[in-house]
Amino acid sequence: MATVVETPTFEQLGVSKARLVMRGVLHACPVCGKHGSIVKWFGITDRCPHCHYRFHRTEGHQIGYVGLNTVVCFTLTFVTVLVGTILMVPNINSTALIIAGLVPAALGPIVLLPSCRMAWVALDLLFRPLQPGDQVDP
């Protein structure tokens, strides 16, 4: 039977929760903090090239980062339209608001995809602690 580690990942790695997530947001491996995991804009390696951490630990892992990307982009679109509306009161120009809202709605999912992928890996580590088989020493 496999040993299950109950110690939170951030304690295992000796970093704060915020630092763990910021590593992912900045395209670095959440475990070791080194870059090089994003091979193309739409893809990441299976394992970190430095610490060999396995990024996809469960079936359906990609649903998490797609959901995170969706939530972030909807939030950016909403905030853009809200701020635009507040700035235009009392003469609201709906055409300008639609155009302003389309920018984060159209570009956000593409521009933020790598950050959302690696941020989801970091969030997954906060939800489910690092296990002995997840990281193989080089």
CSV table of C-alpha atoms in Angstrom, one decimal:
chain,number,residue,atom,x,y,z
A,1,MET,CA,0.0,0.0,0.0
A,2,ALA,CA,1.3,3.4,-0.9
A,3,THR,CA,2.2,5.9,1.7
A,4,VAL,CA,0.0,9.0,1.8
A,5,VAL,CA,1.6,12.3,2.9
A,6,GLU,CA,-0.7,14.6,4.9
A,7,THR,CA,1.8,17.4,5.3
A,8,PRO,CA,0.7,20.4,3.1
A,9,THR,CA,2.9,21.0,0.1
A,10,PHE,CA,3.9,24.5,1.0
A,11,GLU,CA,5.3,23.1,4.3
A,12,GLN,CA,7.1,20.3,2.5
A,13,LEU,CA,8.8,22.8,0.1
A,14,GLY,CA,9.4,25.5,2.8
A,15,VAL,CA,7.5,28.3,0.8
A,16,SER,CA,4.4,30.2,1.5
A,17,LYS,CA,1.1,29.5,-0.2
A,18,ALA,CA,1.3,32.8,-2.1
A,19,ARG,CA,4.8,32.1,-3.3
A,20,LEU,CA,3.7,28.6,-4.5
A,21,VAL,CA,0.9,30.1,-6.6
A,22,MET,CA,3.0,33.0,-7.8
A,23,ARG,CA,5.6,30.6,-9.2
A,24,GLY,CA,2.8,29.1,-11.3
A,25,VAL,CA,1.4,32.4,-12.4
A,26,LEU,CA,4.9,33.5,-13.6
A,27,HIS,CA,5.3,30.3,-15.6
A,28,ALA,CA,7.7,28.6,-13.2
A,29,CYS,CA,7.4,25.1,-11.7
A,30,PRO,CA,5.5,25.5,-8.4
A,31,VAL,CA,7.8,22.9,-6.8
A,32,CYS,CA,11.3,24.1,-7.7
A,33,GLY,CA,10.6,27.6,-9.0
A,34,LYS,CA,12.6,27.1,-12.2
A,35,HIS,CA,11.4,27.9,-15.7
A,36,GLY,CA,11.4,25.8,-18.8
A,37,SER,CA,8.2,23.8,-18.5
A,38,ILE,CA,6.2,25.7,-21.1
A,39,VAL,CA,7.5,24.4,-24.5
A,40,LYS,CA,5.0,26.2,-26.7
A,41,TRP,CA,2.3,28.8,-25.8
A,42,PHE,CA,-0.4,26.1,-25.8
A,43,GLY,CA,1.6,23.3,-24.2
A,44,ILE,CA,3.7,22.3,-21.2
A,45,THR,CA,6.0,19.4,-20.6
A,46,ASP,CA,4.7,16.3,-18.8
A,47,ARG,CA,7.4,16.8,-16.1
A,48,CYS,CA,9.5,19.7,-14.9
A,49,PRO,CA,12.8,19.5,-16.7
A,50,HIS,CA,14.7,20.4,-13.4
A,51,CYS,CA,13.0,18.6,-10.5
A,52,HIS,CA,11.0,16.1,-12.6
A,53,TYR,CA,7.7,16.9,-10.9
A,54,ARG,CA,4.7,15.3,-12.8
A,55,PHE,CA,2.3,18.2,-13.6
A,56,HIS,CA,-0.8,16.0,-14.5
A,57,ARG,CA,-1.3,13.9,-11.4
A,58,THR,CA,-4.9,13.0,-12.0
A,59,GLU,CA,-7.2,12.2,-14.9
A,60,GLY,CA,-9.0,15.3,-16.1
A,61,HIS,CA,-6.4,17.7,-14.8
A,62,GLN,CA,-6.9,20.0,-17.8
A,63,ILE,CA,-10.5,20.8,-16.7
A,64,GLY,CA,-9.1,22.8,-13.8
A,65,TYR,CA,-7.0,25.1,-15.8
A,66,VAL,CA,-9.6,25.6,-18.5
A,67,GLY,CA,-12.1,26.5,-15.7
A,68,LEU,CA,-9.6,28.9,-14.1
A,69,ASN,CA,-8.9,30.5,-17.4
A,70,THR,CA,-12.6,31.0,-18.0
A,71,VAL,CA,-13.2,32.5,-14.6
A,72,VAL,CA,-10.3,34.9,-14.9
A,73,CYS,CA,-11.3,36.0,-18.4
A,74,PHE,CA,-15.0,36.5,-17.4
A,75,THR,CA,-13.8,38.5,-14.4
A,76,LEU,CA,-11.6,40.7,-16.6
A,77,THR,CA,-14.4,41.3,-19.1
A,78,PHE,CA,-16.9,42.1,-16.4
A,79,VAL,CA,-14.5,44.6,-14.6
A,80,THR,CA,-13.7,46.2,-18.0
A,81,VAL,CA,-17.4,46.8,-18.8
A,82,LEU,CA,-18.1,47.9,-15.2
A,83,VAL,CA,-15.3,50.4,-15.0
A,84,GLY,CA,-16.1,51.7,-18.5
A,85,THR,CA,-19.8,52.1,-17.6
A,86,ILE,CA,-18.8,54.0,-14.4
A,87,LEU,CA,-16.5,56.3,-16.3
A,88,MET,CA,-19.1,57.1,-18.9
A,89,VAL,CA,-22.0,57.9,-16.7
A,90,PRO,CA,-24.3,59.8,-17.6
A,91,ASN,CA,-23.6,59.5,-21.3
A,92,ILE,CA,-22.9,55.7,-21.8
A,93,ASN,CA,-21.6,54.7,-25.2
A,94,SER,CA,-22.7,51.1,-25.7
A,95,THR,CA,-20.6,50.6,-28.8
A,96,ALA,CA,-17.4,51.6,-27.0
A,97,LEU,CA,-18.3,49.3,-24.0
A,98,ILE,CA,-18.9,46.4,-26.4
A,99,ILE,CA,-15.5,46.9,-28.1
A,100,ALA,CA,-13.8,47.4,-24.7
A,101,GLY,CA,-15.4,44.2,-23.4
A,102,LEU,CA,-14.4,42.2,-26.5
A,103,VAL,CA,-10.7,42.8,-25.9
A,104,PRO,CA,-10.3,40.8,-22.7
A,105,ALA,CA,-13.0,38.3,-23.8
A,106,ALA,CA,-11.2,37.6,-27.1
A,107,LEU,CA,-7.5,38.0,-26.1
A,108,GLY,CA,-7.7,36.9,-22.5
A,109,PRO,CA,-8.1,33.1,-23.0
A,110,ILE,CA,-5.1,33.0,-25.3
A,111,VAL,CA,-2.8,35.4,-23.5
A,112,LEU,CA,-3.5,34.0,-20.0
A,113,LEU,CA,-3.5,30.3,-20.9
A,114,PRO,CA,0.1,29.5,-19.9
A,115,SER,CA,-0.3,31.4,-16.6
A,116,CYS,CA,-3.6,29.6,-15.8
A,117,ARG,CA,-2.1,26.2,-16.6
A,118,MET,CA,0.8,26.6,-14.2
A,119,ALA,CA,-1.3,28.4,-11.6
A,120,TRP,CA,-3.7,25.4,-11.7
A,121,VAL,CA,-0.7,23.1,-11.1
A,122,ALA,CA,0.2,25.2,-8.0
A,123,LEU,CA,-3.4,25.3,-6.8
A,124,ASP,CA,-3.6,21.5,-7.2
A,125,LEU,CA,-0.6,21.2,-5.0
A,126,LEU,CA,-2.4,23.3,-2.3
A,127,PHE,CA,-5.5,21.1,-2.6
A,128,ARG,CA,-3.6,17.7,-2.7
A,129,PRO,CA,-0.2,17.5,-1.0
A,130,LEU,CA,2.9,16.4,-2.8
A,131,GLN,CA,3.2,12.6,-2.7
A,132,PRO,CA,6.4,10.6,-2.9
A,133,GLY,CA,5.7,9.3,-6.5
A,134,ASP,CA,5.0,12.8,-7.9
A,135,GLN,CA,8.6,13.9,-7.9
A,136,VAL,CA,11.5,11.8,-9.1
A,137,ASP,CA,15.0,13.0,-8.2
A,138,PRO,CA,17.2,13.4,-11.4
